[in-house]
Amino acid sequence: MKKILLVALVFSSQIWAQNNVDACKILSKINALIQKEHVQPKPVDDSLSVYIFDNLINDLDPGRNVFFTSEYDTLSNKYRLQLDNLIQNQDCEFITTIDVIYQKAILRNKSILEKLDKENLDYSLQDTVRVYKKAFPVYITPSNLEKTWRKKLRFDILTEIAGSSKNLDSIQANFESLINYYKGITIQNEICKINTELKRKNYITEKIFALFCTYFDPHTNYFSANSKSNFVSSLSKERLSLGFMVNLNEKNQIIIEEIDPNGPAFKNGKLKKGDQILSISNTKETLRVTCASMEQISELISSDANKIITLMIKRKGEKNFSVTLEKEVIKDEDNTVYSYVVEGKNKIGYIKIPSFYSNFENKNSSGCAEDVGSEIIKLQNDNINGLVIDLMDNGGGSMEEAIKLAGLFVHHGPISIVVDKTKRQQIIQDSYRGYLYKGPVIILVNNGTASASEFFATILQDYNRAMVIGSSTLGKATMQTILPLENDEDNFVKVTINKFYRITGKSHQSIGVIPDVKIPILYESIMQNESDYPTAFKNDVLTTSINFTPYIKHKLIHHLAKISHRRVQDNSYFNNIVALNKRIDAVVKNPKNTIPLEIKSIFEEQKEMTSITDDITNFKDETLNLKVKNATFNESLLKVYPSQRAIKEEQIKTLKNNHYLNEAIQIINDYFELK
């Protein structure tokens, strides 16, 4: 038996050693590629080492209940300032060391949880929970680990109980039975999370690959062959899909929200809207929803490598059952351009561009610019007087598509300046003379408007070809490409190769595109911006003297903006958003430092959050009733493809009460009156 154990240990150490050698080779190739191609490469030094180490620890131990202080100190003293040297010296044994200590730590936590599962927790203790805004020091010691877990479990259980009812008296009357019920669920979910974590292969290695890349900037990243395939697929309007959409409910359960009538889930016939997904399986592993992260669940369910997926489903009033689905290539309606006509004082066209998708792999499929061109032609056949382009929550995509799209609205001339690592300035020209549409244009943007969509918006804004309204955009003015590592077909880097600037020489990097008319957007002050990333490029300005002629005088844009600003200030819908944002800010940005660890205080804390959530959920104004309809040609298409009608009707229903669209229409009406 001892001989077998010895052989197993030797074999295991050989695998670890080989994995470390392979990891170092990949890191070396990643560095070589970034140093060669990145627009602004940095030296591999102590700063990189600190960045990787601190972020890795924060990822592995975000709640500071995994590592002992002594373990952290050992790792910190040994590696925090040395990872750069070790990587350059091809010595990646640190990966094994960190992994071994991490697994030992979470197994230690598992043992404590199993022990506490058999014991009673004392809820009469006078105690508080401290709320931290940022990562805090590692403080766990062998003597206080169990005490920390007892405190954490009490807080988690009380939080679950507080959310089980809106009536505190009812909770207090049934407190003992609720404790027993939620204690079992909470502890088993924690154990399940640890078991899931123990099964993750190469997680720390790939996390280090990713951190090495994001040290150079937030958008340079490591891709395995599978993640690269998923990323490219996300930039397409056709993708492998199970044919349904999910959402998280208030209990963090995954619920089926929509089923695509053209997809495999609909054809299977077993799933219904409102079904709860309990677990997700491919041919190799099963993830229980309650004990896996959303990142793991998303990766398993969306990966192109997992073509056959089995779901365990819970439906009210029925026994749990499983459904096996095989993915099919279907049109992704949520990633496809669509348009409508809004009738009123003037007939206005509306085009939604969810992303700047392209035909990267399917040469028979049209890209975003071509699809927008088709929709413009349909709208012009209905004699529209103006056009609203909705780029809200458009995270970007293909820069080539953005350049083509700008050409549909600009006659000819320079549209942008691109700078590479040599600091060489290349002026991007609209290569096609003429334009497809020359009427007034309004562009809707928000914090989710990023990259290629910001690029497009700045071109039309600089030419006074469109007015931009909404909130400031993300602030990403860089361009990436996906490159394979040398002699390696399984590992890739999405590397930032260019920075782009407006034709004025200015940049929206880290500050976003500033709208001509700022309009309140829900959650805008707590959404993450480019400037929030620690490795984001700073804003800078180029010295340039490019000649270009704006289409209309800035004085007219300024006058229209003043009229719109006054209207927005008097609008009760937008004023309600401002009020909601203030309430959200008060809770998110200024949380209480400590919360008493007892049911009444936690209930009151949750009640405040629930009140805001309920007000946001119930916040809608259906008094607009805009006259939105399909373009004549699109209406005729629905007779050929009737399965699309339900989707179109839902989109029209949403647009009828869209206050941002309404304000855009009002600005176009003002334009014609002023003109």
Coordinates of N, CA and C in Angstrom, one line a residue, residues 148-280:
T148 N -15.2 32.8 12.7 CA -15.6 33.6 11.5 C -16.7 32.9 10.7
W149 N -16.5 31.5 10.5 CA -17.5 30.8 9.7 C -18.9 30.8 10.4
R150 N -18.9 30.7 11.8 CA -20.1 30.7 12.5 C -20.8 32.1 12.3
K151 N -20.0 33.1 12.3 CA -20.6 34.5 12.1 C -21.1 34.7 10.7
K152 N -20.3 34.2 9.7 CA -20.7 34.3 8.3 C -22.0 33.5 8.0
L153 N -22.1 32.3 8.6 CA -23.3 31.5 8.4 C -24.5 32.1 9.0
R154 N -24.3 32.6 10.3 CA -25.5 33.3 10.9 C -26.0 34.5 10.1
F155 N -25.0 35.3 9.5 CA -25.4 36.4 8.7 C -26.1 35.9 7.4
D156 N -25.6 34.9 6.7 CA -26.2 34.4 5.5 C -27.6 33.8 5.8
I157 N -27.7 33.1 6.9 CA -29.0 32.4 7.2 C -30.0 33.5 7.6
L158 N -29.6 34.5 8.4 CA -30.5 35.6 8.7 C -30.9 36.4 7.5
T159 N -30.0 36.6 6.5 CA -30.3 37.3 5.3 C -31.4 36.5 4.5
E160 N -31.2 35.2 4.4 CA -32.2 34.4 3.7 C -33.6 34.5 4.4
I161 N -33.6 34.4 5.7 CA -34.8 34.5 6.5 C -35.5 35.8 6.3
A162 N -34.7 36.9 6.3 CA -35.2 38.3 6.2 C -35.9 38.4 4.8
G163 N -35.3 37.7 3.8 CA -35.9 37.8 2.5 C -37.1 36.9 2.2
S164 N -37.4 36.1 3.2 CA -38.5 35.1 3.0 C -39.9 35.6 3.1
S165 N -40.0 36.8 3.7 CA -41.3 37.4 3.9 C -41.2 38.9 4.1
K166 N -42.2 39.7 3.8 CA -42.2 41.1 4.0 C -42.8 41.5 5.3
N167 N -43.2 40.5 6.1 CA -43.8 40.7 7.4 C -42.8 40.3 8.5
L168 N -42.3 41.2 9.3 CA -41.3 40.9 10.3 C -42.0 40.1 11.4
D169 N -43.2 40.4 11.8 CA -43.9 39.6 12.8 C -44.0 38.2 12.5
S170 N -44.3 37.9 11.2 CA -44.5 36.5 10.7 C -43.1 35.8 10.8
I171 N -42.1 36.5 10.5 CA -40.7 35.9 10.5 C -40.4 35.6 12.0
Q172 N -40.6 36.5 12.9 CA -40.3 36.3 14.3 C -41.1 35.2 14.9
A173 N -42.4 35.0 14.5 CA -43.2 34.0 15.0 C -42.8 32.6 14.5
N174 N -42.1 32.5 13.4 CA -41.7 31.2 12.8 C -40.2 31.1 12.8
F175 N -39.5 31.9 13.6 CA -38.1 32.0 13.6 C -37.3 30.6 13.7
E176 N -37.7 29.8 14.6 CA -37.0 28.6 14.9 C -37.1 27.6 13.7
S177 N -38.3 27.5 13.1 CA -38.4 26.6 12.0 C -37.7 27.1 10.7
L178 N -37.7 28.4 10.6 CA -37.0 29.1 9.5 C -35.5 28.9 9.6
I179 N -35.0 29.0 10.8 CA -33.5 28.7 11.1 C -33.1 27.3 10.6
N180 N -33.9 26.4 11.1 CA -33.6 25.0 10.7 C -33.6 24.7 9.2
Y181 N -34.6 25.3 8.5 CA -34.7 25.1 7.1 C -33.5 25.8 6.4
Y182 N -33.3 27.1 6.6 CA -32.3 27.8 5.9 C -30.8 27.4 6.3
K183 N -30.7 26.9 7.5 CA -29.3 26.5 7.9 C -28.9 25.3 7.0
G184 N -29.7 24.4 6.9 CA -29.4 23.2 6.0 C -29.1 23.6 4.6
I185 N -29.9 24.5 4.0 CA -29.7 24.9 2.6 C -28.4 25.7 2.5
T186 N -28.2 26.7 3.4 CA -27.0 27.5 3.3 C -25.7 26.7 3.4
I187 N -25.6 25.8 4.4 CA -24.4 25.1 4.6 C -24.2 24.1 3.4
Q188 N -25.2 23.5 2.9 CA -25.0 22.5 1.8 C -24.6 23.3 0.5
N189 N -25.1 24.5 0.4 CA -24.7 25.3 -0.8 C -23.3 25.7 -0.7
E190 N -22.8 26.0 0.5 CA -21.4 26.4 0.7 C -20.5 25.1 0.4
I191 N -20.9 24.0 0.9 CA -20.1 22.7 0.7 C -20.1 22.4 -0.8
C192 N -21.3 22.6 -1.5 CA -21.4 22.3 -2.9 C -20.5 23.2 -3.7
K193 N -20.4 24.5 -3.3 CA -19.5 25.5 -4.0 C -18.0 25.0 -3.9
I194 N -17.7 24.5 -2.7 CA -16.3 24.1 -2.5 C -16.0 22.8 -3.3
N195 N -17.0 21.9 -3.4 CA -16.8 20.7 -4.2 C -16.6 21.1 -5.7
T196 N -17.4 22.1 -6.1 CA -17.3 22.5 -7.5 C -16.0 23.2 -7.8
E197 N -15.5 23.9 -6.8 CA -14.2 24.6 -6.9 C -13.1 23.6 -7.0
L198 N -13.2 22.5 -6.2 CA -12.1 21.5 -6.2 C -12.0 20.8 -7.6
K199 N -13.1 20.8 -8.3 CA -13.1 20.1 -9.6 C -12.6 20.9 -10.8
R200 N -12.4 22.2 -10.5 CA -12.0 23.1 -11.6 C -10.5 22.9 -11.9
K201 N -10.3 22.6 -13.2 CA -8.9 22.3 -13.6 C -8.3 23.5 -14.3
N202 N -7.0 23.7 -13.9 CA -6.2 24.8 -14.5 C -6.8 26.2 -14.2
Y203 N -7.6 26.3 -13.2 CA -8.3 27.6 -13.0 C -7.2 28.7 -12.7
I204 N -6.3 28.4 -11.7 CA -5.3 29.4 -11.3 C -4.4 29.7 -12.4
T205 N -4.0 28.7 -13.2 CA -3.1 28.9 -14.3 C -3.7 29.8 -15.3
E206 N -4.9 29.6 -15.7 CA -5.6 30.4 -16.7 C -5.9 31.8 -16.2
K207 N -6.2 31.9 -14.8 CA -6.4 33.2 -14.2 C -5.1 34.0 -14.3
I208 N -3.9 33.4 -14.1 CA -2.6 34.1 -14.2 C -2.4 34.5 -15.6
F209 N -2.7 33.7 -16.6 CA -2.6 34.1 -18.0 C -3.4 35.4 -18.2
A210 N -4.7 35.4 -17.8 CA -5.6 36.5 -18.0 C -5.0 37.8 -17.3
L211 N -4.6 37.6 -16.1 CA -4.0 38.8 -15.3 C -2.8 39.3 -15.9
F212 N -1.9 38.4 -16.5 CA -0.7 38.9 -17.1 C -1.1 39.8 -18.3
C213 N -2.2 39.4 -19.0 CA -2.6 40.2 -20.2 C -3.3 41.5 -19.8
T214 N -4.2 41.5 -18.8 CA -4.9 42.7 -18.4 C -4.0 43.7 -17.7
Y215 N -2.8 43.3 -17.3 CA -1.9 44.3 -16.7 C -1.5 45.3 -17.8
F216 N -1.5 45.0 -19.0 CA -1.1 45.9 -20.1 C -2.3 46.9 -20.4
D217 N -3.5 46.4 -20.4 CA -4.7 47.2 -20.5 C -5.9 46.3 -20.2
P218 N -7.1 46.9 -19.9 CA -8.2 46.0 -19.6 C -8.7 45.1 -20.7
H219 N -8.4 45.4 -21.9 CA -9.0 44.7 -23.1 C -8.1 43.8 -23.8
T220 N -6.8 43.7 -23.3 CA -5.9 42.7 -23.8 C -6.2 41.5 -22.9
N221 N -6.4 40.3 -23.5 CA -6.8 39.2 -22.7 C -6.4 37.8 -23.3
Y222 N -6.3 36.8 -22.5 CA -6.0 35.5 -22.9 C -7.2 34.7 -23.3
F223 N -7.1 34.0 -24.4 CA -8.2 33.1 -24.9 C -7.7 31.7 -25.1
S224 N -8.4 30.7 -24.5 CA -8.2 29.3 -25.0 C -8.9 29.2 -26.3
A225 N -8.7 28.1 -27.0 CA -9.4 27.8 -28.2 C -10.9 27.9 -28.1
N226 N -11.4 27.4 -27.0 CA -12.8 27.4 -26.7 C -13.4 28.8 -26.5
S227 N -12.7 29.6 -25.6 CA -13.1 30.9 -25.3 C -13.0 31.9 -26.5
K228 N -12.0 31.6 -27.3 CA -11.9 32.4 -28.6 C -13.0 32.1 -29.5
S229 N -13.4 30.9 -29.6 CA -14.6 30.5 -30.4 C -15.9 31.2 -29.9
N230 N -16.0 31.2 -28.6 CA -17.2 31.8 -28.0 C -17.2 33.3 -28.2
F231 N -16.0 33.9 -28.1 CA -16.0 35.4 -28.3 C -16.3 35.8 -29.7
V232 N -15.8 35.1 -30.7 CA -16.1 35.3 -32.1 C -17.6 35.1 -32.4
S233 N -18.1 34.0 -31.8 CA -19.5 33.7 -31.9 C -20.4 34.9 -31.4
S234 N -20.0 35.5 -30.3 CA -20.7 36.6 -29.7 C -20.8 37.8 -30.6
L235 N -19.9 37.9 -31.6 CA -19.9 39.0 -32.5 C -20.6 38.7 -33.8
S236 N -21.4 37.7 -33.8 CA -22.2 37.2 -35.0 C -23.6 37.3 -34.7
K237 N -24.4 37.5 -35.7 CA -25.9 37.5 -35.6 C -26.5 36.1 -35.7
E238 N -25.6 35.1 -36.0 CA -26.0 33.7 -36.1 C -25.0 32.9 -35.2
R239 N -25.6 32.1 -34.3 CA -24.7 31.4 -33.4 C -25.3 30.0 -33.0
L240 N -24.5 29.2 -32.5 CA -25.0 27.9 -31.9 C -25.8 28.3 -30.6
S241 N -27.0 27.8 -30.5 CA -27.8 28.2 -29.4 C -28.8 27.1 -29.1
L242 N -29.2 27.1 -27.8 CA -30.3 26.2 -27.3 C -31.7 26.8 -27.6
G243 N -31.7 28.1 -27.9 CA -33.0 28.7 -28.3 C -33.8 29.2 -27.2
F244 N -33.2 29.6 -26.1 CA -34.0 30.2 -25.0 C -33.2 31.3 -24.3
M245 N -33.9 32.2 -23.6 CA -33.2 33.2 -22.8 C -33.6 33.0 -21.3
V246 N -32.6 33.3 -20.4 CA -32.9 33.1 -19.0 C -32.7 34.4 -18.3
N247 N -33.2 34.4 -17.0 CA -33.1 35.6 -16.2 C -33.0 35.2 -14.8
L248 N -32.4 36.0 -13.9 CA -32.3 35.8 -12.5 C -33.5 36.4 -11.8
N249 N -34.2 35.6 -11.0 CA -35.3 36.2 -10.2 C -34.8 36.8 -8.9
E250 N -35.7 37.3 -8.1 CA -35.3 37.9 -6.8 C -34.6 37.0 -5.9
K251 N -34.8 35.6 -6.1 CA -34.1 34.6 -5.2 C -32.8 34.1 -5.8
N252 N -32.4 34.8 -6.9 CA -31.2 34.3 -7.6 C -31.3 33.0 -8.3
Q253 N -32.5 32.6 -8.6 CA -32.8 31.4 -9.3 C -32.8 31.7 -10.8
I254 N -32.3 30.7 -11.6 CA -32.3 30.9 -13.1 C -33.6 30.5 -13.7
I255 N -34.3 31.4 -14.3 CA -35.6 31.1 -14.8 C -35.6 31.3 -16.3
I256 N -36.3 30.4 -17.0 CA -36.4 30.6 -18.5 C -37.4 31.7 -18.8
E257 N -36.9 32.7 -19.5 CA -37.7 33.9 -19.7 C -38.4 33.9 -21.1
E258 N -37.7 33.5 -22.1 CA -38.2 33.5 -23.5 C -37.7 32.2 -24.2
I259 N -38.5 31.7 -25.1 CA -38.2 30.5 -25.9 C -38.3 30.9 -27.3
D260 N -37.2 30.8 -28.1 CA -37.2 31.2 -29.5 C -38.0 30.1 -30.3
P261 N -39.0 30.5 -31.0 CA -39.8 29.6 -31.8 C -39.0 28.9 -32.9
N262 N -37.8 29.4 -33.2 CA -37.0 28.8 -34.3 C -35.9 27.9 -33.7
G263 N -35.9 27.7 -32.4 CA -34.7 27.0 -31.8 C -35.0 25.7 -31.3
P264 N -34.0 24.9 -30.9 CA -34.2 23.5 -30.4 C -35.0 23.4 -29.2
A265 N -35.0 24.4 -28.3 CA -35.9 24.2 -27.1 C -37.3 24.2 -27.4
F266 N -37.7 25.1 -28.4 CA -39.1 25.1 -28.8 C -39.5 23.8 -29.5
K267 N -38.6 23.3 -30.4 CA -38.9 22.1 -31.1 C -39.0 20.9 -30.2
N268 N -38.2 20.9 -29.1 CA -38.3 19.8 -28.2 C -39.6 19.8 -27.5
G269 N -40.2 20.9 -27.2 CA -41.5 21.0 -26.7 C -41.7 20.8 -25.2
K270 N -40.6 20.5 -24.5 CA -40.8 20.2 -23.0 C -40.7 21.4 -22.1
L271 N -40.0 22.4 -22.6 CA -39.7 23.6 -21.7 C -40.8 24.6 -21.9
K272 N -41.1 25.3 -20.8 CA -42.0 26.4 -20.8 C -41.4 27.6 -20.1
K273 N -42.0 28.8 -20.5 CA -41.6 30.0 -19.9 C -41.9 30.0 -18.4
G274 N -40.9 30.4 -17.6 CA -41.1 30.3 -16.1 C -40.5 29.1 -15.5
D275 N -40.0 28.1 -16.3 CA -39.3 26.9 -15.7 C -38.1 27.4 -15.0
Q276 N -37.7 26.7 -13.9 CA -36.5 27.0 -13.2 C -35.5 25.9 -13.5
I277 N -34.2 26.4 -13.8 CA -33.1 25.5 -14.1 C -32.4 25.2 -12.8
L278 N -32.3 23.9 -12.5 CA -31.7 23.5 -11.2 C -30.2 23.1 -11.5
S279 N -30.0 22.4 -12.6 CA -28.6 22.0 -12.9 C -28.4 22.0 -14.4
I280 N -27.1 22.0 -14.8 CA -26.7 22.1 -16.3 C -25.6 21.1 -16.5

